[in-house]
Amino acid sequence: MKSRQVFAAAAGALLFLAACSSDESDPSTNEIVDQLHRNAAEFEYAIGGHGGTLTLATISEPLTFNLELSNDAGSSGVLGYLFEGLTETSWLTDEVEPLLAESWEHSDDGLRWMFHLRDDVLWHDGTPFTAHDVDFTFNQVIYSDDFNASSRATFEFRYLNPDTEQWEQSEMTVAALDDHTVEFVLPQPFAPFLRSMGTAIYPKHILEGPIEAGAFEEFWDIDTDPAEVIGTGPFTIGEYSPGERIVYERNPHYWLTDDDGSPLPYLDRVVEIIVADFDAELALFRDGTTDFHGVLGEEYALLEPLAQDENFKLHRRGPGFGTTFLTFNQNPRSNEAGEPYVDPVRRRWFETTEFRQAVAHTMDKAAIIDGVQHGLGYPQWSSVSPAAGDFHNPDVRRYGYNLNRANVILDNLGWLDSDSDGIREDDLGNPISFTLITNDGNSVRADVTQIVAEGMVALGLDVEFRLVNFGDLVTQLTTTYDWEAMVIGFTGGPDPYSGIGLWHSGESLHLWHPNQVEPATDWEAEIDELYIEASTELDHDKRLELYRKAQAIAVESVPLIYTTLGERLGAVRYVFGNETPTLYGYWDLRYLYRTDL
């Protein structure tokens, strides 16, 4: 599992998922969690048969085939079939397990790690996988200064220089000692190190040339023949028809075997049909075309009585990791033409903490849960989902839906509707007017954003709500920075450090003000320090305390205003072996097999 967050285009992605606390759940949640624990404890792999297809539908489409340059869940989801790390995270237990590495050991201080790699792994083109690929991945891809590798934030080790009292950062050293042994030397302890070793490893023999030629950013782009994208994973991309489908073909030389020595994966292929919206996803599941469906809250009551007749089972799995939130652009910089990314008048509003707190009180989470999620959702108050278990802070400040309180906050700022036209002006007389965007193709997010917009309009703000193409939205967030307010989703993970790219002020995914040389505010500086300290703290209870403090600070300053967490709902055909719902997933795709062949 990659230790990074990406922009999520759609709900219902097949991700590893984690346990939830009961803090923001209905009373049935504990029963759900207990059953999922039992499913995992009682599960045993069966010997399956080869052949067949798993068919899915998705509204997401990849923006690139270069995983290390991707920031969106559509791209990383596609490429997750092709690439592997030294470790993986169990879909049954959430424990870190060997993958491309067979074993490892470390020094007592946790700074020196030795990984012993498998000697039977081939890249898709038949070239042997070696320690030199690992060395190359870290030293020439992730740590390259020529492009912005999306995994780099995970492996930047920050520390406070006692002499200068300035924050500095350094890298770990990675060296291939022989063809199947890699040494990692860390500059300081790193608590999520083994989990982070799930980051993808890339083929040196394919990528070294483009990197040396300065062409890596154009290599494996979305126009590349997908057959040229080479990994070690259980599937290759056999076909990509934009707007239509992606077909993954079984890797016949994959290294993993079952207990009888038969090669995995069992399935011949996986097909993802690309559709325009969630209605089309549901239609394909109802007519028997697809085998799995990420169920929306509004669909659950429809599907529940149909399960037996239409040959599927429904699963509830509590709130997920992924978060959806409103954020405002506070970027003070300018483009190459010298024009500010954000109009200074608007940026002054967005930088005002009281303004963001007032807006937080307009977030009608009950309306979202009832009207969009049809009762199958949970209000989110903290930056870490309750899906992350005890890392979640249930005691953060809560901005309940309260228009009266929101009005008082803006009134106290002197931001009043002085001309009685229904729109407030700031204390300098500027009408408070801005554009709110979210991505098209996701009806749930569009409906949520409509409720968010209505709440702000009720406060006297002039809000223009627009839908934009998801690829354009990601470009605005990461390249052009020309947006004002946005509702967007991020994936998450069981360890809060996966959010370092979002929460550290110096990172590119620090959405509201990215790539800061120095923290712009005291609260951002404090969150930076807490995330860094938590990453070096090996005592679990102390890590909890640090991350919970960071959550409390983030909520006070509200750079992100959270909406709700949807219930994780899934429908699976009764035609698969080695499948069971757990807190972290439904299956290991390599072992999944069809029982109807």
mmCIF file of C-alpha atoms in Angstrom, residues 54-55 281-293 306-307 309-315 570-577 579 587 592 594-596:
data_model
loop_
_atom_site.group_PDB
_atom_site.id
_atom_site.type_symbol
_atom_site.label_atom_id
_atom_site.label_comp_id
_atom_site.label_asym_id
_atom_site.label_seq_id
_atom_site.Cartn_x
_atom_site.Cartn_y
_atom_site.Cartn_z
ATOM 1 C CA LEU A 54 -13.652 -10.258 -13.045
ATOM 2 C CA THR A 55 -15.677 -7.425 -14.566
ATOM 3 C CA GLU A 281 -22.481 1.533 -13.002
ATOM 4 C CA LEU A 282 -25.627 0.274 -11.305
ATOM 5 C CA ALA A 283 -27.302 -0.665 -14.590
ATOM 6 C CA LEU A 284 -24.338 -2.831 -15.593
ATOM 7 C CA PHE A 285 -24.445 -4.609 -12.255
ATOM 8 C CA ARG A 286 -28.210 -5.118 -12.386
ATOM 9 C CA ASP A 287 -28.067 -6.651 -15.867
ATOM 10 C CA GLY A 288 -25.321 -9.075 -14.828
ATOM 11 C CA THR A 289 -22.470 -7.478 -16.790
ATOM 12 C CA THR A 290 -20.332 -6.644 -13.770
ATOM 13 C CA ASP A 291 -19.396 -8.808 -10.791
ATOM 14 C CA PHE A 292 -18.825 -6.184 -8.100
ATOM 15 C CA HIS A 293 -20.544 -2.892 -7.406
ATOM 16 C CA LEU A 306 -33.080 -8.165 -4.924
ATOM 17 C CA ALA A 307 -29.915 -9.878 -3.694
ATOM 18 C CA ASP A 309 -32.942 -13.237 -7.134
ATOM 19 C CA GLU A 310 -30.084 -11.394 -8.832
ATOM 20 C CA ASN A 311 -27.343 -13.596 -7.345
ATOM 21 C CA PHE A 312 -25.311 -11.227 -5.195
ATOM 22 C CA LYS A 313 -24.612 -10.494 -1.561
ATOM 23 C CA LEU A 314 -24.507 -7.062 0.079
ATOM 24 C CA HIS A 315 -21.894 -6.010 2.619
ATOM 25 C CA GLY A 570 -20.441 -3.446 -1.664
ATOM 26 C CA ALA A 571 -22.330 -5.997 -3.730
ATOM 27 C CA VAL A 572 -20.494 -9.139 -4.893
ATOM 28 C CA ARG A 573 -21.750 -11.951 -7.140
ATOM 29 C CA TYR A 574 -22.051 -15.427 -5.641
ATOM 30 C CA VAL A 575 -19.538 -16.749 -8.178
ATOM 31 C CA PHE A 576 -16.187 -16.268 -6.463
ATOM 32 C CA GLY A 577 -13.958 -18.285 -4.194
ATOM 33 C CA GLU A 579 -13.706 -13.825 -1.119
ATOM 34 C CA TRP A 587 -10.120 -10.353 -1.455
ATOM 35 C CA LEU A 592 -9.696 -14.829 -6.367
ATOM 36 C CA ARG A 594 -14.581 -18.094 -10.296
ATOM 37 C CA THR A 595 -16.707 -21.004 -9.112
ATOM 38 C CA ASP A 596 -19.053 -20.966 -12.111
#
